[in-house]
Amino acid sequence: FIALIASAFEAMRDEQMTVHEDSTTRCLVCSRNMYDFERHTPTGRKHHVEVHHNVIHYVFYLHYLRMVDPTEFTGCDSMVHDALQSGMLPEDRANWLPVNHSLSLRHLEDEQLESNHHQSSQLNSILRRQETIEAQLQSLINSSRTM
């Protein structure tokens, strides 16, 4: 019985540690690692959290959506309001948040996308060459059999 209680407290402590670690090493809004902002942006993580993804701004935005007449909404406001008001699953209601996206790290995402495209092009080129070589080899095999 005592082992069960100790195990339960250990699980709660581990969960608290995970939450604490995430809150200190990741942006609460976009979930990107704070190290990325320190390493790849001139303004750093503090600027990102205080300016780009300030949680208080998101809270005020949600309050704004509750207080303003829906006929005054912009297109984005309507989309967010509809997502929040619909009977979606809780995880679907957060689709409007920039999870894993940050404008200050956009250049990194673009570089990764470009790198992936380049690697894909190289792979396709290699596969075409392989097909050509296989066809030539098959031709040589066929011609050697006829001799």
Coordinates of C-alpha atoms in Angstrom, one line a residue:
F1 CA 0.0 0.0 0.0
I2 CA 2.8 2.4 0.9
A3 CA 4.6 1.5 -2.3
L4 CA 1.5 2.6 -4.3
I5 CA 1.3 5.9 -2.5
A6 CA 5.1 6.5 -3.0
S7 CA 4.7 5.6 -6.7
A8 CA 1.8 8.0 -7.1
F9 CA 3.8 10.8 -5.5
E10 CA 6.8 10.0 -7.7
A11 CA 4.6 10.2 -10.8
M12 CA 3.2 13.5 -9.7
R13 CA 6.7 14.9 -9.0
D14 CA 7.9 13.7 -12.4
E15 CA 5.0 15.4 -14.1
Q16 CA 5.7 18.6 -12.2
M17 CA 9.3 18.5 -13.3
T18 CA 8.3 18.0 -16.9
V19 CA 5.9 20.9 -16.8
H20 CA 8.5 23.1 -15.1
E21 CA 11.2 22.1 -17.6
D22 CA 8.9 22.8 -20.5
S23 CA 7.9 26.2 -19.1
T24 CA 11.6 27.2 -18.8
T25 CA 13.0 25.7 -22.0
R26 CA 10.1 26.2 -24.4
C27 CA 7.9 29.1 -25.6
L28 CA 4.4 28.7 -24.1
V29 CA 2.7 29.8 -27.3
C30 CA 4.7 28.1 -30.1
S31 CA 6.5 25.4 -28.2
R32 CA 9.8 26.1 -29.9
N33 CA 12.9 25.5 -27.9
M34 CA 14.2 28.8 -26.3
Y35 CA 17.7 27.9 -27.3
D36 CA 16.7 28.3 -31.0
F37 CA 15.9 32.0 -30.3
E38 CA 19.1 32.6 -28.4
R39 CA 21.1 31.0 -31.2
H40 CA 19.3 32.0 -34.3
T41 CA 17.8 35.5 -33.7
P42 CA 19.6 38.7 -32.9
T43 CA 17.0 39.7 -30.2
G44 CA 17.0 36.4 -28.3
R45 CA 14.4 34.5 -26.3
K46 CA 13.4 37.3 -23.9
H47 CA 12.3 39.5 -26.8
H48 CA 10.5 36.6 -28.4
V49 CA 8.5 35.8 -25.2
E50 CA 7.8 39.5 -24.3
V51 CA 7.0 40.8 -27.8
H52 CA 6.2 38.1 -30.4
H53 CA 4.5 35.5 -28.2
N54 CA 3.5 37.3 -25.1
V55 CA 0.9 35.2 -23.4
I56 CA -0.9 38.2 -22.0
H57 CA -1.5 39.5 -25.5
Y58 CA -3.2 36.2 -26.3
V59 CA -5.3 36.5 -23.2
F60 CA -6.3 40.0 -24.2
Y61 CA -7.1 38.9 -27.7
L62 CA -9.4 36.2 -26.4
H63 CA -11.1 38.7 -24.1
Y64 CA -11.5 41.1 -27.1
L65 CA -13.2 38.3 -29.1
R66 CA -15.7 37.8 -26.2
M67 CA -16.4 41.5 -25.9
V68 CA -16.6 42.8 -29.5
D69 CA -19.7 42.3 -31.6
P70 CA -19.0 39.6 -34.2
T71 CA -20.1 41.9 -37.0
E72 CA -16.9 43.9 -36.2
F73 CA -14.6 40.9 -36.6
T74 CA -11.9 40.7 -39.3
G75 CA -11.6 37.5 -41.2
C76 CA -9.0 36.1 -38.8
D77 CA -11.1 37.2 -35.8
S78 CA -14.0 35.3 -37.2
M79 CA -12.0 32.2 -37.8
V80 CA -10.6 32.1 -34.3
H81 CA -14.0 32.9 -32.8
D82 CA -15.7 30.1 -34.8
A83 CA -13.0 27.6 -33.8
L84 CA -13.4 28.5 -30.1
Q85 CA -17.2 28.4 -30.2
S86 CA -17.6 25.2 -32.1
G87 CA -18.0 21.9 -30.5
M88 CA -14.5 20.8 -31.6
L89 CA -12.2 18.7 -29.5
P90 CA -10.1 20.9 -27.2
E91 CA -6.9 20.2 -29.2
D92 CA -8.7 21.3 -32.4
R93 CA -9.7 24.6 -30.8
A94 CA -6.0 25.5 -30.6
N95 CA -5.4 25.2 -34.3
W96 CA -5.2 28.9 -34.7
L97 CA -2.2 29.1 -32.4
P98 CA 1.3 29.2 -34.0
V99 CA 2.4 25.9 -32.6
N100 CA 6.0 25.2 -33.9
H101 CA 6.0 28.4 -35.9
S102 CA 7.7 31.7 -35.2
L103 CA 8.2 34.6 -37.6
S104 CA 11.6 35.3 -36.0
L105 CA 12.7 31.7 -36.9
R106 CA 11.0 31.7 -40.3
H107 CA 14.4 31.9 -42.0
L108 CA 15.4 28.6 -40.3
E109 CA 12.2 26.9 -41.5
D110 CA 12.8 28.3 -45.0
E111 CA 16.4 27.0 -44.9
Q112 CA 15.2 23.6 -43.7
L113 CA 12.6 23.5 -46.4
E114 CA 15.1 24.5 -49.1
S115 CA 17.6 21.8 -47.8
N116 CA 14.9 19.2 -47.9
H117 CA 14.0 20.2 -51.5
H118 CA 17.7 20.1 -52.5
Q119 CA 18.1 16.6 -50.9
S120 CA 15.0 15.4 -52.7
S121 CA 16.3 16.7 -56.0
Q122 CA 19.6 15.0 -55.5
L123 CA 17.8 11.7 -54.6
N124 CA 15.7 11.9 -57.7
S125 CA 18.8 12.5 -59.8
I126 CA 20.5 9.5 -58.3
L127 CA 17.4 7.3 -58.9
R128 CA 17.3 8.4 -62.6
R129 CA 21.0 7.6 -63.0
Q130 CA 20.4 4.2 -61.3
E131 CA 17.6 3.4 -63.7
T132 CA 19.8 4.4 -66.7
I133 CA 22.6 2.2 -65.4
E134 CA 20.3 -0.7 -64.8
A135 CA 18.9 -0.3 -68.4
Q136 CA 22.4 -0.3 -69.8
L137 CA 23.4 -3.3 -67.8
Q138 CA 20.3 -5.2 -68.9
S139 CA 21.1 -4.3 -72.5
L140 CA 24.7 -5.6 -72.1
I141 CA 23.4 -8.8 -70.5
N142 CA 20.9 -9.3 -73.4
S143 CA 23.6 -8.6 -76.0
S144 CA 26.1 -11.0 -74.4
R145 CA 23.4 -13.8 -74.4
T146 CA 22.9 -13.4 -78.2
M147 CA 26.6 -13.8 -78.9

